[in-house]
Coordinates of N, CA and C in Angstrom, one line a residue:
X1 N 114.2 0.0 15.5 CA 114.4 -1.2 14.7 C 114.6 -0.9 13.3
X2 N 115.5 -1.6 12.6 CA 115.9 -1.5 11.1 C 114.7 -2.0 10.3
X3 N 113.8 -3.2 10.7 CA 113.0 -3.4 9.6 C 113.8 -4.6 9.2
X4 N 115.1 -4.7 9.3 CA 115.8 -6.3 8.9 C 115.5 -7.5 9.5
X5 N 114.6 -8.0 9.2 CA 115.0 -9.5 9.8 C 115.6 -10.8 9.6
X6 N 117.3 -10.4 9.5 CA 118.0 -11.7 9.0 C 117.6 -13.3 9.9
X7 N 118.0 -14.1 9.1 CA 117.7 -15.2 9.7 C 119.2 -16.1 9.6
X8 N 119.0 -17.4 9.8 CA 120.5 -17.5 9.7 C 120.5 -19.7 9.9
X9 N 121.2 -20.0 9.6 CA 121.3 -21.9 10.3 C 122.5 -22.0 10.1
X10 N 123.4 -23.2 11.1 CA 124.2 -23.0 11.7 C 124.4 -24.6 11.7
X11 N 125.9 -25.4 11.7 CA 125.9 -26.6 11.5 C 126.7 -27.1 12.8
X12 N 126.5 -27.9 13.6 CA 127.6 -28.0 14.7 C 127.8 -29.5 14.8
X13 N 128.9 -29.7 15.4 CA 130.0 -30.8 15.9 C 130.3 -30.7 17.0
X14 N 129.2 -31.6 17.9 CA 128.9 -31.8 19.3 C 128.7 -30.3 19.4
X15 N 129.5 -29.2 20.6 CA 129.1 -28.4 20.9 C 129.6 -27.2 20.1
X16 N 130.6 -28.0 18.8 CA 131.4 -26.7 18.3 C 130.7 -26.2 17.2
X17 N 130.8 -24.4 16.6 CA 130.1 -24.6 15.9 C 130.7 -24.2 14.2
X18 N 130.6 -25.0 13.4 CA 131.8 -26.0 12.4 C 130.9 -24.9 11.2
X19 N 129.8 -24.2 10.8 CA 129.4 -23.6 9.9 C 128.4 -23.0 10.3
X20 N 128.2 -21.4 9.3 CA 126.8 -20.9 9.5 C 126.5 -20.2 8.5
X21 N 125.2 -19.8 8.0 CA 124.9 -19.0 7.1 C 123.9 -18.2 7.6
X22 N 124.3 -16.4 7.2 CA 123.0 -15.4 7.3 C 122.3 -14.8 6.3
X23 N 120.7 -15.1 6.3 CA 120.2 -14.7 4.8 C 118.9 -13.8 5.1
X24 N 118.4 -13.2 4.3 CA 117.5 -12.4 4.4 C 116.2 -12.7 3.3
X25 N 114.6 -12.4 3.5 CA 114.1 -12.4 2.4 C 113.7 -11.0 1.7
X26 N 113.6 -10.9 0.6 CA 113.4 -10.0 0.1 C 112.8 -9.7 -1.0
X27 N 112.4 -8.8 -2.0 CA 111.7 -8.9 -3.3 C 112.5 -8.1 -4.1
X28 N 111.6 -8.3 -5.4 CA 112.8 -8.0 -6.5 C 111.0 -7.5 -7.2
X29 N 111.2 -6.4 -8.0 CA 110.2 -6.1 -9.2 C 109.8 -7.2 -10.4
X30 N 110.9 -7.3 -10.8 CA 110.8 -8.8 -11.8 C 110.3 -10.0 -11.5
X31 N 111.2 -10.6 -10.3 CA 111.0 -12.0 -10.0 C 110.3 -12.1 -8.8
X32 N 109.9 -11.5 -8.1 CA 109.1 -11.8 -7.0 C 110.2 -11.8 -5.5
X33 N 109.6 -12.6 -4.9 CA 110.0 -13.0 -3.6 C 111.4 -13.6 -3.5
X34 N 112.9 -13.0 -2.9 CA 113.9 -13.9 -3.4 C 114.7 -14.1 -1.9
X35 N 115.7 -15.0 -1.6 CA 116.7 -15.0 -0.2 C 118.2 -14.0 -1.2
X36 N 118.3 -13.5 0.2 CA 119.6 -13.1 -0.5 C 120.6 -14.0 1.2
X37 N 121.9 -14.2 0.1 CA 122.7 -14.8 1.6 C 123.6 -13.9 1.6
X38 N 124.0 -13.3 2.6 CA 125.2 -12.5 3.5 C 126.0 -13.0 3.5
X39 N 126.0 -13.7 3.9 CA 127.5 -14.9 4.2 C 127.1 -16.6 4.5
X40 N 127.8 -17.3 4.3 CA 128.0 -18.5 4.7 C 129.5 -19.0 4.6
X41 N 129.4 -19.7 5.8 CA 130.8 -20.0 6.4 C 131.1 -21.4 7.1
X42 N 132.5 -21.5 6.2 CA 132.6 -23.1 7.1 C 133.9 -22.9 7.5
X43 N 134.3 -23.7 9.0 CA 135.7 -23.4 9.7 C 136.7 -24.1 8.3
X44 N 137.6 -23.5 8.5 CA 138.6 -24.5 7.6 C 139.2 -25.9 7.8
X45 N 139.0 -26.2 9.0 CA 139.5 -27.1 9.2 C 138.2 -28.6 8.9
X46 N 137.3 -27.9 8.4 CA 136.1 -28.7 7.9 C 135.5 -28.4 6.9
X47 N 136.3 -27.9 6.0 CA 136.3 -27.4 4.7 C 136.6 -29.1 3.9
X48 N 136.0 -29.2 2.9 CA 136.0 -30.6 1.9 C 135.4 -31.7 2.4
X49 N 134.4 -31.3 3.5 CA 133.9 -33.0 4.3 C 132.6 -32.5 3.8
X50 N 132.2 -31.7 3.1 CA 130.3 -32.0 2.9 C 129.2 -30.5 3.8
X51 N 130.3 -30.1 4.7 CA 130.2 -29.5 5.4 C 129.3 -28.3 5.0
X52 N 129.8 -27.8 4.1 CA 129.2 -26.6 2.4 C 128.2 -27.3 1.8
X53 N 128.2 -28.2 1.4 CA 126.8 -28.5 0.5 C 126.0 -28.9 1.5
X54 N 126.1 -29.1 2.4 CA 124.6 -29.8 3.6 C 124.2 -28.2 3.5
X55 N 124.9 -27.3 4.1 CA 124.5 -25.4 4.4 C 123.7 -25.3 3.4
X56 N 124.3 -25.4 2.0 CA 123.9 -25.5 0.6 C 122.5 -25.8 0.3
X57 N 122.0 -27.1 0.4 CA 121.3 -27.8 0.2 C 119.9 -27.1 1.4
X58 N 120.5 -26.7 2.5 CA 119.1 -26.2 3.8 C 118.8 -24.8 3.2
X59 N 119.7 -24.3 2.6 CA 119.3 -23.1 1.6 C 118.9 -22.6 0.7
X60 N 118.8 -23.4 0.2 CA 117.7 -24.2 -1.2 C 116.6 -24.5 -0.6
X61 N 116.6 -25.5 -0.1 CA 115.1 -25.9 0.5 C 114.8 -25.0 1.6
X62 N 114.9 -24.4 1.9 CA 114.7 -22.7 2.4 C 114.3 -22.1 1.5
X63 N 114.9 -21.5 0.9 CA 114.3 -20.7 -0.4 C 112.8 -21.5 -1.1
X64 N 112.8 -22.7 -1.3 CA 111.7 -22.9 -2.0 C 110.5 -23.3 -0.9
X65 N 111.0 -23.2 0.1 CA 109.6 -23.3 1.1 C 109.4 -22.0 1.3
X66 N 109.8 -21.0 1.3 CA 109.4 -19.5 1.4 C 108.8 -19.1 0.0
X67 N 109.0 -19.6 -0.9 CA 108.4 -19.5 -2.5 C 109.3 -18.5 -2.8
X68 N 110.6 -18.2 -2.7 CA 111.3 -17.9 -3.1 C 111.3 -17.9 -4.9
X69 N 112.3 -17.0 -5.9 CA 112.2 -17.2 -7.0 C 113.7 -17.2 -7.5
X70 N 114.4 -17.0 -6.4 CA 116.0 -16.7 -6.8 C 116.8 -16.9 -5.6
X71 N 118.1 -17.4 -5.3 CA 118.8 -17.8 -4.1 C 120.3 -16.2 -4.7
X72 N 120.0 -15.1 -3.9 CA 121.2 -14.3 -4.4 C 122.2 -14.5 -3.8
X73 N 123.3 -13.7 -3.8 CA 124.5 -14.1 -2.9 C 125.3 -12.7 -3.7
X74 N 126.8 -12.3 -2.9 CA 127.7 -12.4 -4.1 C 129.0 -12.7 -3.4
X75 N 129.9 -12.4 -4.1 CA 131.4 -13.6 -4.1 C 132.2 -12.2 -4.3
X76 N 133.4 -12.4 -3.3 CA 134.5 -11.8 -3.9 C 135.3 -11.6 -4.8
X77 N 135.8 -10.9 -5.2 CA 136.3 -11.1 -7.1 C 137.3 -12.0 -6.4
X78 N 138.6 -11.8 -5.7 CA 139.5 -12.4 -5.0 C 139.3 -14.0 -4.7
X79 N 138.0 -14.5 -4.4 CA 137.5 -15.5 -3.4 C 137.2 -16.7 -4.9
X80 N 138.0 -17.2 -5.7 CA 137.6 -17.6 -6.7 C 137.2 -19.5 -6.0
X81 N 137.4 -19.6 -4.6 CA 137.1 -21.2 -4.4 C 135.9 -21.1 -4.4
X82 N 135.1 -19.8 -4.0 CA 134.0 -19.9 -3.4 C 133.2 -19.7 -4.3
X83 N 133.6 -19.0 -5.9 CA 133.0 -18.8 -6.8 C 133.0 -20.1 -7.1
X84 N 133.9 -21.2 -7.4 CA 133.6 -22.5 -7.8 C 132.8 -23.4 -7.2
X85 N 132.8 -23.5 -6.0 CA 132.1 -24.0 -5.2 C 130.4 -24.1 -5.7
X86 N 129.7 -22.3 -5.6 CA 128.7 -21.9 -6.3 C 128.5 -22.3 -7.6
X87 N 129.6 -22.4 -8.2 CA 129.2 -22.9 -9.8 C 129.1 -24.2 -10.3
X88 N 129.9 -24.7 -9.3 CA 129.2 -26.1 -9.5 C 127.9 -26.8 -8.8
X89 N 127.5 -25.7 -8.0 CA 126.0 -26.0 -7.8 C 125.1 -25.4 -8.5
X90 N 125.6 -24.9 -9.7 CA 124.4 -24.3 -10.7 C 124.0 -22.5 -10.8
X91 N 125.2 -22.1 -9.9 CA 124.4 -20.3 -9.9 C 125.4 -20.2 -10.5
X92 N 124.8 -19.0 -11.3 CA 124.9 -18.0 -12.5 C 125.9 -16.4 -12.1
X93 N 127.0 -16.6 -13.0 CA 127.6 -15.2 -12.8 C 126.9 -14.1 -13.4
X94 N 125.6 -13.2 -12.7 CA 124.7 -12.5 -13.3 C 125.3 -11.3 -13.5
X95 N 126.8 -10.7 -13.4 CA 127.6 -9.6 -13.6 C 127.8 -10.1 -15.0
X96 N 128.2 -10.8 -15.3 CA 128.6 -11.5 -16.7 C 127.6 -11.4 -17.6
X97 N 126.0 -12.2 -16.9 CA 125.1 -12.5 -18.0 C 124.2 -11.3 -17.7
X98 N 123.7 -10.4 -16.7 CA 123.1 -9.4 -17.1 C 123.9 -8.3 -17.4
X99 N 124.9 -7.8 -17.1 CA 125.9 -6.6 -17.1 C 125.1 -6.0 -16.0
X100 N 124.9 -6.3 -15.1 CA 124.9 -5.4 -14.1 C 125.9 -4.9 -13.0
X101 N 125.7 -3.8 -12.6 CA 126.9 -3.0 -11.6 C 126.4 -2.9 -10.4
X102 N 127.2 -3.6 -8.9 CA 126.9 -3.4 -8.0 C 127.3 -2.3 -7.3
X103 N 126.5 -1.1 -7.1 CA 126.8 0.5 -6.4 C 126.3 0.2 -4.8
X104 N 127.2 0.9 -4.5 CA 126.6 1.2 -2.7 C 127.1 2.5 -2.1
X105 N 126.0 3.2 -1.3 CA 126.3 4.2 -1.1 C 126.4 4.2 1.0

């Protein structure tokens, strides 16, 4: 076993399934306890009906019933709907405002 326990919610239409999101919890030295999200996803053809902010919204109140202190994510440089999408719910381009670099080995 990895020790990962993602978790994940999922939005459906009748039996189809129209969005989902997979997130993990995790800590940070600074801020404590935080979700990070993997992904969330809505089919396109259900793209602009609310579909995203309902996912949105159960991930939020996710996060703060786990006492979360931070909702992370990140965005494709490429993916700029999805950056807007996020920014108009209030998250922070923290490449921008901390100067931090994301390395992976």
């Amino acid at each position: 076993s990895s020790g990962i326990n993602a978790e994940y919610g999922v939005c459906r239409e009748g039996e189809q399934l129209i969005s989902f999101a997979i997130y993990v919890f995790t800590f940070d030295l600074e801020t404590g306890r935080k979700m990070y999200l993997e992904d969330l996803y809505v089919r396109e053809e259900h793209r602009g009906r609310g579909v995203g902010s309902e996912m949105w919204d159960y991930l939020v109140e996710t996060a703060r019933k786990n006492g979360c202190s931070s909702l992370e994510f990140s965005v494709l440089s490429w993916n700029e709907s999805a950056a807007q999408f996020y920014r108009k719910r209030g998250a922070e381009n923290l490449t921008e405002r901390d100067g931090k670099t994301l390395l992976r080995y």
